[in-house]
XYZ file of C-alpha atoms in Angstrom:
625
model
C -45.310 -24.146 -35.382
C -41.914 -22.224 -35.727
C -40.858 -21.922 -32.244
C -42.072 -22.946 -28.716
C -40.635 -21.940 -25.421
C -41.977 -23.656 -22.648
C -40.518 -21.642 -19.941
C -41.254 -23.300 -16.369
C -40.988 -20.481 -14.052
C -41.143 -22.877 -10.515
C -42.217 -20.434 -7.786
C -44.813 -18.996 -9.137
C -45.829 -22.322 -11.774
C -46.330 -20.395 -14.746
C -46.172 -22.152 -18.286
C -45.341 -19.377 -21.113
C -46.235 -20.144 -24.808
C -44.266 -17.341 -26.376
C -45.275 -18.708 -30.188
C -48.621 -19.980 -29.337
C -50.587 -17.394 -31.532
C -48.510 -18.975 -34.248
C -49.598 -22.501 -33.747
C -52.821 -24.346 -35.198
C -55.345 -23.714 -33.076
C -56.888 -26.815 -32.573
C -53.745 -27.937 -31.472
C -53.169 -25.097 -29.598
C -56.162 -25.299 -27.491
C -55.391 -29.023 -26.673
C -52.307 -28.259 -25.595
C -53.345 -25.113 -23.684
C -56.123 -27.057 -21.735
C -53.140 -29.562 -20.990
C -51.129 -26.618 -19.514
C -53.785 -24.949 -17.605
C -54.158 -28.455 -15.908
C -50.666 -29.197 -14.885
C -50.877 -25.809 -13.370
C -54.015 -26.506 -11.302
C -51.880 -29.752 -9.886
C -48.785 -28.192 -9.484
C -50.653 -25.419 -7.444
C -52.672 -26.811 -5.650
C -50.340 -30.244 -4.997
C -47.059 -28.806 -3.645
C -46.987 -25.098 -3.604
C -45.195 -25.149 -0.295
C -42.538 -27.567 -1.743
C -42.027 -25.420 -4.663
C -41.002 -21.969 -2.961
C -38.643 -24.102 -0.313
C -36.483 -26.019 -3.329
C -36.467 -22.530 -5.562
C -34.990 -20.721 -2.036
C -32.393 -24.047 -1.946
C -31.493 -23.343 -4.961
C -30.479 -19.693 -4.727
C -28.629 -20.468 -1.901
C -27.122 -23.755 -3.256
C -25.555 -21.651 -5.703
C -24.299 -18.764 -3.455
C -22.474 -21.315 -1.394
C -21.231 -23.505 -4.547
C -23.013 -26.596 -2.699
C -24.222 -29.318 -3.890
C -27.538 -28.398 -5.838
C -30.848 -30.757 -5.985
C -32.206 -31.888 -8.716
C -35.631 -29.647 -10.788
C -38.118 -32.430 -12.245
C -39.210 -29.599 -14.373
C -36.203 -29.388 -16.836
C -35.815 -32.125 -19.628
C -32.169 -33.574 -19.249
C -30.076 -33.368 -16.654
C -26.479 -31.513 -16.850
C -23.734 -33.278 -16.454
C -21.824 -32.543 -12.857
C -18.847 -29.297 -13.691
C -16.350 -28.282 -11.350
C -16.077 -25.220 -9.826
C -13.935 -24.080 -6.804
C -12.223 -25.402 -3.833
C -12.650 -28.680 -4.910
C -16.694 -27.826 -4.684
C -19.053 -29.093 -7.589
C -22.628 -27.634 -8.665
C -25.131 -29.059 -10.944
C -26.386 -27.274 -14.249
C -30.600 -26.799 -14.761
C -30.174 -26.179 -18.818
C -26.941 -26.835 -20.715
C -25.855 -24.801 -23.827
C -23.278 -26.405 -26.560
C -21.997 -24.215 -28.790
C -21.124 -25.642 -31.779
C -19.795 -22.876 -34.197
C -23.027 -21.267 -35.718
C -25.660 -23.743 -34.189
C -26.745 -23.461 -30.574
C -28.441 -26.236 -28.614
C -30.417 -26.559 -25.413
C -30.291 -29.384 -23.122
C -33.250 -27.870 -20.382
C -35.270 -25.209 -20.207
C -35.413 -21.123 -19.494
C -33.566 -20.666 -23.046
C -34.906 -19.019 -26.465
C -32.450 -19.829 -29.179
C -32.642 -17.845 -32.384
C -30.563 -18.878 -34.873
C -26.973 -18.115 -33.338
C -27.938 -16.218 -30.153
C -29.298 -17.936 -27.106
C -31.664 -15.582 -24.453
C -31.556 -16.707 -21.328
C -35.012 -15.722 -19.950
C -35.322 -17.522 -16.193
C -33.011 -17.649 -13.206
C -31.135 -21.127 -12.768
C -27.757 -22.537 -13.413
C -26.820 -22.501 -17.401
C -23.735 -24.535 -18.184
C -21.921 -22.816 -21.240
C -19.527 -25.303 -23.202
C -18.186 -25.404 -27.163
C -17.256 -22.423 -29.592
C -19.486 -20.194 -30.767
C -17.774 -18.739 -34.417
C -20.187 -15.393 -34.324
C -23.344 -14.848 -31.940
C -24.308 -14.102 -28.217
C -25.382 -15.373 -25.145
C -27.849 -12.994 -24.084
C -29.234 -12.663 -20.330
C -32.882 -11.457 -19.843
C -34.875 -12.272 -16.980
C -37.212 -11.075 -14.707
C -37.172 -12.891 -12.168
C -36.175 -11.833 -8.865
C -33.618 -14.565 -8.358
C -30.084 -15.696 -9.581
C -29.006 -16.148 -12.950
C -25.590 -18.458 -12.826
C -23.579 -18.926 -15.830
C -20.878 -21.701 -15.617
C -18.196 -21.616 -18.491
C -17.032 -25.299 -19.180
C -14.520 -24.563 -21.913
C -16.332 -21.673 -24.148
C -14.965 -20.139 -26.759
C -17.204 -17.122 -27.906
C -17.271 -14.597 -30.608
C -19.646 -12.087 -31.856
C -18.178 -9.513 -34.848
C -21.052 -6.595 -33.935
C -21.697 -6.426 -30.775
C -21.464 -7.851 -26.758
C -21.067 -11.657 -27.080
C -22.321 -11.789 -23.261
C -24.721 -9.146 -22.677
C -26.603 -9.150 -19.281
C -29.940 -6.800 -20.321
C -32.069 -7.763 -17.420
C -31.853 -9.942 -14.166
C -32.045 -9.956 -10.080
C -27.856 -10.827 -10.190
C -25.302 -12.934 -12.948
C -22.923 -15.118 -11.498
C -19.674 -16.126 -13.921
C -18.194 -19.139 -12.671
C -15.164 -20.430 -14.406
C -15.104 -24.117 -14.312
C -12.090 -25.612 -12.804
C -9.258 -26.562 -15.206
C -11.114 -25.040 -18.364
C -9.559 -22.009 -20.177
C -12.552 -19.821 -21.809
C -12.502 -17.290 -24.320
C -15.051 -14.403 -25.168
C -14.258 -11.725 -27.909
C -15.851 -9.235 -29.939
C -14.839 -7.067 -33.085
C -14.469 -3.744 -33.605
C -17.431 -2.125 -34.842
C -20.799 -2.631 -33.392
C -24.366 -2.725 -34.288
C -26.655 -0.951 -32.334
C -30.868 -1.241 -31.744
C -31.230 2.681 -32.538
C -29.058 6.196 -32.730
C -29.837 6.614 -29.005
C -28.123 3.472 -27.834
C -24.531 3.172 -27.213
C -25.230 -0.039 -25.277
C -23.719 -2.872 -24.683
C -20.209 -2.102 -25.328
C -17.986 -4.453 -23.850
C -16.881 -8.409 -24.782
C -18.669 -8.719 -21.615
C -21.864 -5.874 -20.102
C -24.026 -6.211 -17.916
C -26.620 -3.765 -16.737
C -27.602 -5.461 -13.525
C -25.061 -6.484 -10.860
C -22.367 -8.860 -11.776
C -20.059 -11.372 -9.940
C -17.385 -13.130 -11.213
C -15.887 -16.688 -10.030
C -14.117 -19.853 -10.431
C -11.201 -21.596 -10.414
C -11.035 -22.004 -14.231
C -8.898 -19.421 -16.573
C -11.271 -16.567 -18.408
C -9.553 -14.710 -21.342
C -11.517 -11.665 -22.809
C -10.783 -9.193 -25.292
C -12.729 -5.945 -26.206
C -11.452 -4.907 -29.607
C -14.474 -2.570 -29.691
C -14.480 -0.535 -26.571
C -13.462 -2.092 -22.753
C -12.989 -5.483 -21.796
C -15.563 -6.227 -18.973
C -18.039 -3.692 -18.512
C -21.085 -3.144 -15.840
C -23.754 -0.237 -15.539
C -23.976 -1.281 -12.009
C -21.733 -3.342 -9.827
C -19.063 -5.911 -10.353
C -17.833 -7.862 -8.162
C -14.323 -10.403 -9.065
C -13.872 -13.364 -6.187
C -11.716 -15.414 -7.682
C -10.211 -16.905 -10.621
C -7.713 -16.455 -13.506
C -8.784 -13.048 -15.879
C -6.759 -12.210 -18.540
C -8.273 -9.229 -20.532
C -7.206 -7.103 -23.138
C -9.168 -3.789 -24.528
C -9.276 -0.892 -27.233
C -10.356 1.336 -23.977
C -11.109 0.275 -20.472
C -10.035 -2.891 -19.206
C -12.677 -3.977 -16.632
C -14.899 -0.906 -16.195
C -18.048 -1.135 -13.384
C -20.101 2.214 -13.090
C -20.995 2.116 -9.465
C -18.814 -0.420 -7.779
C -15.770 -2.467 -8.683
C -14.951 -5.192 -5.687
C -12.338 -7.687 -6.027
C -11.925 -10.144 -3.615
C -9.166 -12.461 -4.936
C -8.366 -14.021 -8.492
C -5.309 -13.271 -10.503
C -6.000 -10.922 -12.968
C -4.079 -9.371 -15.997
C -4.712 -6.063 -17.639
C -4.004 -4.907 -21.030
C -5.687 -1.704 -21.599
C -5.226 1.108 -24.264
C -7.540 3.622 -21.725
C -7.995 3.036 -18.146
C -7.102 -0.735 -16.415
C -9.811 -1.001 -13.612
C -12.047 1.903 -13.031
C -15.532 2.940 -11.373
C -16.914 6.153 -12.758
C -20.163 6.892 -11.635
C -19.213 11.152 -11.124
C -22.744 12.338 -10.700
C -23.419 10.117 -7.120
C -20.319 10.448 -4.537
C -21.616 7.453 -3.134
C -21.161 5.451 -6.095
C -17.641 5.144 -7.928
C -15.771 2.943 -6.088
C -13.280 0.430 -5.589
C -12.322 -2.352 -3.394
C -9.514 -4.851 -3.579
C -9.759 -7.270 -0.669
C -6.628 -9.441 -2.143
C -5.656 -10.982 -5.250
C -2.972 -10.814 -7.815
C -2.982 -7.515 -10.136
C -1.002 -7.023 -13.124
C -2.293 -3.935 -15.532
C -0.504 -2.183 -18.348
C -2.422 0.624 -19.349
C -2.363 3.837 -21.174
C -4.439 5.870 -18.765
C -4.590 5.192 -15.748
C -3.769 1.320 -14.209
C -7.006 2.130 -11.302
C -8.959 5.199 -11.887
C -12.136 4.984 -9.601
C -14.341 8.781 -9.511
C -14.724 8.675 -5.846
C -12.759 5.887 -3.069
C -10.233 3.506 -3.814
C -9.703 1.379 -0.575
C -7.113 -1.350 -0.821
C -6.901 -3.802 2.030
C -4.899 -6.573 0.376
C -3.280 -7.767 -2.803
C -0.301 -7.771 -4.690
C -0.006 -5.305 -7.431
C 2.515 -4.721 -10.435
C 0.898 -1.479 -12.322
C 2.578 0.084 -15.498
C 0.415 3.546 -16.126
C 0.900 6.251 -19.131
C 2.289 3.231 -21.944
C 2.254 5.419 -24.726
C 0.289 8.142 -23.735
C 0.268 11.055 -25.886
C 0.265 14.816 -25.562
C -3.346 16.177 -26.681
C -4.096 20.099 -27.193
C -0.911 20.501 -24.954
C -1.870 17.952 -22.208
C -0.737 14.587 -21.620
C -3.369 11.667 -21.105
C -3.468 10.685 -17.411
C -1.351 8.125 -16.695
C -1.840 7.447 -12.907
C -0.794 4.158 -11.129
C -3.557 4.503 -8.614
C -6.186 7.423 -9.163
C -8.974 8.222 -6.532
C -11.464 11.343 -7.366
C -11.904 11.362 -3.492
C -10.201 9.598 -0.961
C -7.744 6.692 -1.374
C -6.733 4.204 1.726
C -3.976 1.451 1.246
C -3.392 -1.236 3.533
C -2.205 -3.767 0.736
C 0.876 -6.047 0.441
C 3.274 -5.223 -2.319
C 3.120 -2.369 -4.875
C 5.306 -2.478 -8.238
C 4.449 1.087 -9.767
C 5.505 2.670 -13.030
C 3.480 5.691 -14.170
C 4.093 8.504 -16.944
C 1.471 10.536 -14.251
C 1.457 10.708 -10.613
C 2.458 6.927 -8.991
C -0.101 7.315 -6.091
C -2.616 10.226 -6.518
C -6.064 11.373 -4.352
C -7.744 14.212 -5.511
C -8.280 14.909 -1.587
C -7.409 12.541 0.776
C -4.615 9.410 0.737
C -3.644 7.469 3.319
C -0.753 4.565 3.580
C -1.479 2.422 6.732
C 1.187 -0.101 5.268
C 2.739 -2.115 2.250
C 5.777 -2.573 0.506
C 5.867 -0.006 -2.838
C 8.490 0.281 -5.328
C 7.885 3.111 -7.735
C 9.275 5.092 -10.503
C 7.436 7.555 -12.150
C 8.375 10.929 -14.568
C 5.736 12.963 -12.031
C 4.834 12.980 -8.143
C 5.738 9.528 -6.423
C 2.585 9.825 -3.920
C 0.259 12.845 -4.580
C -3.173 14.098 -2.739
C -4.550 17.332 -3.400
C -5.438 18.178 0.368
C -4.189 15.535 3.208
C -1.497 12.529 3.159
C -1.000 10.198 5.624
C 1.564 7.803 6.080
C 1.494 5.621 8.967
C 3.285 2.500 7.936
C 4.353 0.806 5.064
C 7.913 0.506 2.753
C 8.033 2.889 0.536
C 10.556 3.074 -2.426
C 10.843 5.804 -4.828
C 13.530 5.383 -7.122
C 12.622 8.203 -9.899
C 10.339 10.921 -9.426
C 9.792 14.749 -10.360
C 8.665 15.560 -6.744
C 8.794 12.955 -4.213
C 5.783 13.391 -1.936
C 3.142 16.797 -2.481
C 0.213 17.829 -0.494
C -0.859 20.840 0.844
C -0.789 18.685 4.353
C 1.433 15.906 4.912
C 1.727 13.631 8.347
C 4.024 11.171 8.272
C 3.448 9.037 11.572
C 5.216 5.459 10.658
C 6.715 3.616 8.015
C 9.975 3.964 5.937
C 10.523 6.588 3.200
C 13.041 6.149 0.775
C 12.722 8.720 -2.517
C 14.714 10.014 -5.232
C 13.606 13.232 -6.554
C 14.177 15.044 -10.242
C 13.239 18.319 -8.030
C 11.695 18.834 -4.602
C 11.358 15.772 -1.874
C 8.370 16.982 -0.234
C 6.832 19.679 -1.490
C 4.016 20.934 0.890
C 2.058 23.180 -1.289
C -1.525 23.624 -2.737
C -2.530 23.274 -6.222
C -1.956 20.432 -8.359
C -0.565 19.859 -12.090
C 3.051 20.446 -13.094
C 3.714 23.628 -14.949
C 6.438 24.151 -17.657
C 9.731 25.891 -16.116
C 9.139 26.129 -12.317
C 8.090 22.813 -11.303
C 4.380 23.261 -9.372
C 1.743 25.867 -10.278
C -0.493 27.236 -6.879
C 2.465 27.075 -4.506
C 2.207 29.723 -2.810
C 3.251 30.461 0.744
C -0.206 29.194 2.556
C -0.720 29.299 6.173
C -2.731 26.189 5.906
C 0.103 24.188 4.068
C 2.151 22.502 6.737
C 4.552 19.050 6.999
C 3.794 17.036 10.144
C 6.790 14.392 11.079
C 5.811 12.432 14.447
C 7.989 9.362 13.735
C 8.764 7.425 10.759
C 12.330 7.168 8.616
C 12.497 9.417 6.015
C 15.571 9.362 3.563
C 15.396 11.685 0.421
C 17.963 12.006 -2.168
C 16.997 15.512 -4.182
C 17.857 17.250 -7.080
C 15.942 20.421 -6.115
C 14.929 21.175 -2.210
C 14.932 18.560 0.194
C 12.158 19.361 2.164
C 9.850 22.704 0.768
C 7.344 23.914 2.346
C 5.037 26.896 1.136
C 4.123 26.878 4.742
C 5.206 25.546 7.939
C 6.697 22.393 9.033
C 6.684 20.612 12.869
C 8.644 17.775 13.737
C 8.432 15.500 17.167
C 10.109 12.378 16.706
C 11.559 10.292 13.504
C 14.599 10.442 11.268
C 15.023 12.735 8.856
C 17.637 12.641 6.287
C 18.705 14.671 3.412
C 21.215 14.233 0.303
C 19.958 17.090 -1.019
C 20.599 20.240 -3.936
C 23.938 21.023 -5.699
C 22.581 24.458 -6.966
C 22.350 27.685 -4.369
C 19.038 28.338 -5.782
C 17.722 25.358 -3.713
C 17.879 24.071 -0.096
C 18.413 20.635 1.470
C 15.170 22.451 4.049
C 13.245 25.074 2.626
C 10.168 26.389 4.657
C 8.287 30.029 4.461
C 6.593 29.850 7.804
C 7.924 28.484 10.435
C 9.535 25.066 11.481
C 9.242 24.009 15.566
C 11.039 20.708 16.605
C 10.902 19.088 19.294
C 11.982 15.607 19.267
C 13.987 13.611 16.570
C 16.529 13.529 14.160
C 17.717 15.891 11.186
C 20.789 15.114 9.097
C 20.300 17.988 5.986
C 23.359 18.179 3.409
C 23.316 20.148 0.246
C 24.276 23.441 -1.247
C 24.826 26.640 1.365
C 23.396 29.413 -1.240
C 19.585 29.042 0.381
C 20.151 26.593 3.735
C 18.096 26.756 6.665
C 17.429 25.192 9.885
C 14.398 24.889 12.578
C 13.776 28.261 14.059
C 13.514 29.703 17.541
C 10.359 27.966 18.395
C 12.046 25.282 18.407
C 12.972 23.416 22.091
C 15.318 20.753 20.407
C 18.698 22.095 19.466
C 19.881 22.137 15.960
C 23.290 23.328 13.955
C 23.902 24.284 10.834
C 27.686 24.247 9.305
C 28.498 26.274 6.372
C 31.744 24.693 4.819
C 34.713 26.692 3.545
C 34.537 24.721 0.063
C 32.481 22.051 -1.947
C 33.085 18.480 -1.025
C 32.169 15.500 -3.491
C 30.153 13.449 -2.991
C 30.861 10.402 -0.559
C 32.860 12.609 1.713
C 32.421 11.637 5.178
C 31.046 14.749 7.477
C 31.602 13.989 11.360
C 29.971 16.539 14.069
C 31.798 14.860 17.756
C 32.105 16.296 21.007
C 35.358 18.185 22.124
C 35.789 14.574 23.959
C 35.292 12.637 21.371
C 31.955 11.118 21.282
C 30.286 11.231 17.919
C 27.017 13.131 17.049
C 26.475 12.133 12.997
C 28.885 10.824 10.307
C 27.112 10.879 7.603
C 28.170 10.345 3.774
C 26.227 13.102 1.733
C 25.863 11.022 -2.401
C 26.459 14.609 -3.840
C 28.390 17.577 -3.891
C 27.386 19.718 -0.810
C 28.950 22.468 0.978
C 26.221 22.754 3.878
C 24.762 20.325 6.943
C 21.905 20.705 9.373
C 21.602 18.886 12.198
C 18.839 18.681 14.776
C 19.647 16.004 17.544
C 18.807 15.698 21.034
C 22.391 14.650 21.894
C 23.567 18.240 20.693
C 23.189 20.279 24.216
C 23.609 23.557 26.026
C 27.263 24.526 26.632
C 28.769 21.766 24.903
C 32.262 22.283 22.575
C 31.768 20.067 19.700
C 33.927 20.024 16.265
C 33.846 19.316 12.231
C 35.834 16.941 10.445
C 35.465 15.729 6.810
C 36.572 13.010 5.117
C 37.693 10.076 7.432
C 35.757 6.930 7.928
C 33.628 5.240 9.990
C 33.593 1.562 11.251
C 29.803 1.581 12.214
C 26.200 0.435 10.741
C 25.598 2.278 7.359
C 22.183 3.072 6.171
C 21.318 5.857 3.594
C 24.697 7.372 4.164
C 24.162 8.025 7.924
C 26.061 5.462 10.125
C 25.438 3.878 13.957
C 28.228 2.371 15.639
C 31.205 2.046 15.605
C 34.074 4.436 15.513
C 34.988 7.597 13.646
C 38.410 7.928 12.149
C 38.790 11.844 11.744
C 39.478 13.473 8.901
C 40.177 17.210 7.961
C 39.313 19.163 11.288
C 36.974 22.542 10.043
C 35.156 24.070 13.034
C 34.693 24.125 16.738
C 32.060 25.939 18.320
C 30.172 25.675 21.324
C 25.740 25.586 21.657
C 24.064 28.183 23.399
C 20.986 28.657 21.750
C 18.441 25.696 19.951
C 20.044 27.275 16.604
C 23.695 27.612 15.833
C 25.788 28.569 12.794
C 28.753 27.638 11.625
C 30.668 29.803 9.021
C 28.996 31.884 7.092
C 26.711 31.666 3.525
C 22.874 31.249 3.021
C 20.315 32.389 5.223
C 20.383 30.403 8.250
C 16.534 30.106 9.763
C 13.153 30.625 9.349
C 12.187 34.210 5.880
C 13.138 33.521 2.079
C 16.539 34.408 0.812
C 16.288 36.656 -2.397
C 16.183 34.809 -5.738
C 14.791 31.813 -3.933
C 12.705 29.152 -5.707
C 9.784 27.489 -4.233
């Protein structure tokens, strides 16, 4: 005969001649009626024993425990490492030995370089493999585990792992082996109506990847790691590299720990299933992240949620403009809503840093960003209730047509506008943000929280209305009249904390009358640089703000609950202070005047000082949103 596969298939003790119409048939038949008889006793002899060890094994291998051994299979693996310090035994081994395959066990049809993996068990993989595949296609309803002891794999036309058919693939990475699995550039495929496989790694079926080991891919064709269905990462070392997508799952991506490294021409990690809003996910648990990527470093078509994890993500590397549009270049990239309760965040993105196509939320982290576009973005609501966050280059520092800001720290540096509250999305050549408009349902929530923005155009703008209860808000803001340190076109109520504003006077404002917490605003008889010290004090002394503006300004607003009804307080600039500095604005200490400006005295919960702008609340003419 050519070939014979003996495929044992224990639970339901089945015996498979694939090749048996090519054998003699004499000898076929002898064999045959030896068969049918080892069926009959297997059967009828320990059925019961048969389903309980296949159900030990499944579950052996979910846990990484200790598996028993299958009298069925002809030799007996070897014992490979796998995680936390846990071992599990191999069914059928596979050495690769550059184009020759060979099969220590059973559930395996090797044709001259490619091995088909046809059962569910345990497959040790081990040797290099110069051009073929390991191919996965089973039908049974149970676990296929692949463990890599040291592979090196290549296959020049197509997917050198390619998962067609089973119940669920494990990967495990042996511990202390680095693996290797590449493909070329060009593939092969069946037919014209096939685009499939297309990854160094695809699977249609659910995938999960573990281990302790080191896993190096590269997809010179199209994306690194790719799955028609779910993927799931728990652990190990990934390093992949790809032409397109770096690890790309159609309905689910879930990582749950591993270090992993991204080199990606398109997209790093992504989910993309757009016709299901269920589907088109992603979850990172915890792990270490590192992607470079020309698209996007995460790009999932509905949810990202990120519980854990530390992330560095470079986004937009040599994007380039196409029929007048730039290739997105997002750090993080949710079609739908986008939760982040991780640990750090190291951002760089030609494209938005942080953007939700409706809904983002920060519950907390630590983020460091720089980006040529919006720092955090979401098309219809942003939360921030906790977290560190550290813009040092932006074009607008926080946009959404609603923002809250509960918690957390704020810290942004802004090309143009802070926060721009405002609908609509993309930016537009010449005036910064197409869609603006001045919306009654755009509005800027502050409820606590330190906020510290260092502008180039408007502070604060908002095509709508702004409320503010408690936190810290504080302002380095514009040089140019044509902007404001606060801009708003509806109203702006405060009630409760604190607003330091500086910047130019041409188009100032402060909170308006429906307001029940005081606030000033001092228009200054001449521009002062930069790192001049502006004091607001009491007729008797007791200091309000100093506060050290970074630029040139020539206006301040203040809204404090220490400024009060029928109290005389004055102006000084320049001078120093002794106390606590922080973003300019200093706690403590003592005040040692300057250049005295102004005295006036509060009788209303808005009061100007000198004259210039337009003081509260309306649009001054020539004003840019």
């Amino acid at each position: 005969m050519d070939m014979v596969l003996v495929q044992n298939v224990v639970g339901n003790a089945v015996v498979n001649f694939k090749s048996y119409k090519k054998m003699d048939k004499k000898r076929g038949s002898f064999l045959l009626i030896i068969a049918i008889s080892a069926i009959l006793l297997i059967a009828f002899g320990s059925k019961s024993n048969l389903k309980t060890e296949s159900s030990n094994i499944e579950s052996n291998v979910a846990t990484g425990a200790m598996m028993t051994d299958n009298n069925s299979f002809k030799n007996e693996a070897s014992l490979v490492p796998v995680t936390n310090g846990q071992s599990t035994k191999a069914n059928t081994s596979i050495i690769l030995d550059s184009k020759k395959i060979t099969v220590n066990g059973s559930g395996v049809l090797v044709s001259g370089s490619t091995a088909t993996i046809t059962s569910s068990g345990t497959f040790s993989l081990s040797g290099k493999l110069d051009d073929g595949q390991i191919i996965v296609d089973s039908d049974a309803k149970e676990t296929v585990t692949l463990i890599l002891n040291g592979v090196n794999m290549a296959c020049s036309n197509s997917s050198p792992l390619y998962v067609v058919q089973a119940d669920k693939v494990i990967i495990t990475i042996a511990e202390g082996t680095e693996n290797f699995i590449s493909d070329g550039a060009a593939y092969t495929f069946p037919d014209s109506n096939t685009n499939e496989p297309n990854a160094a790694i695809f699977s249609k079926d659910d995938l999960t990847i573990n281990g302790s080991g080191i896993l190096n891919v590269e997809g010179n064709f199209n994306d690194g790691i790719g799955g028609k269905d779910k993927i799931k990462i728990e652990s190990g070392t990934l390093v992949v590299s790809s032409k397109d997508d770096g690890i790309r799952s159609k309905d689910y991506l879930n990582i749950k720990g591993g270090k992993i490294t991204v080199t990606a021409n398109g997209d790093g990690l992504k989910s993309d299933n757009e016709k299901d809003s269920s589907k088109g996910n992603i979850t990172i648990a915890d792990g270490t992240i590192n992607i470079t990527a020309g698209g996007d470093a995460i790009q999932a078509a509905s949810d990202i949620l990120i519980k854990g994890g530390d992330f560095v993500l470079n986004a937009g590397v040599g994007s380039v403009q196409n029929n007048g549009t730039y290739t997105s270049g997002k750090g993080l990239n949710s079609g739908d809503s986008l939760t982040i309760s991780g640990k750090t965040f190291n951002i760089k993105a030609k494209d938005d840093a942080i953007h939700s196509n409706n809904v983002l939320t920060i519950e907390s982290g630590s983020f460091t960003i720089e980006t040529n576009d919006d720092g955090i973005h979401a098309d219809t609501l942003l939360v921030v209730n906790g977290g560190n966050i550290n813009i040092l280059s932006s074009y607008e520092g926080v946009e959404s047509r609603v923002v809250r800001i509960n918690g957390g720290e704020i810290v942004l540096n802004s090309s143009d506008d802070g926060f721009s509250i405002a609908s609509g999305g993309g930016r537009q050549m010449g005036w910064g943000r197409g869609g603006g408009g001045s919306g009654g349902n755009n509005f800027l929530y502050i409820t606590g929280g330190y906020i510290y923005i260092n502008s180039s155009g408007d502070g604060v703008d908002s095509n709508g209305s702004v409320e503010m209860t408690d936190g810290t808000l504080i302002i380095s803001g514009p040089t140019a009249s044509m902007n404001g340190a606060l801009d708003y076109d509806g109203s702006f109520k405060i009630s409760g904390g604190l607003i330091v504003a500086a910047g130019s006077s041409g188009m100032a404002q402060i909170p308006g009358t429906s307001s029940t917490q005081n606030s000033v605003l001092v228009y200054l008889d001449s521009e002062q640089k930069g790192g001049t010290t502006f004091n607001l004090q009491t007729s008797k002394g007791e200091d309000i703000i100093s506060f050290i503006p970074q630029k040139l300004y020539q206006s301040v607003a203040i809204s404090s609950p220490d400024i009060k009804n029928g109290t005389e307080y004055t102006v000084y600039v320049g001078g120093s202070s002794s106390g606590q500095e922080k973003n300019g604005l200093y706690e403590g200490g003592k005040y040692s005047p300057g250049a005295r400006q102004a005295s006036f005295t509060v009788s209303n919960v808005y009061t100007t000082v000198g004259s210039g702008g337009r003081g509260f609340g309306g649009r001054g003419f020539g004003g840019r949103r």
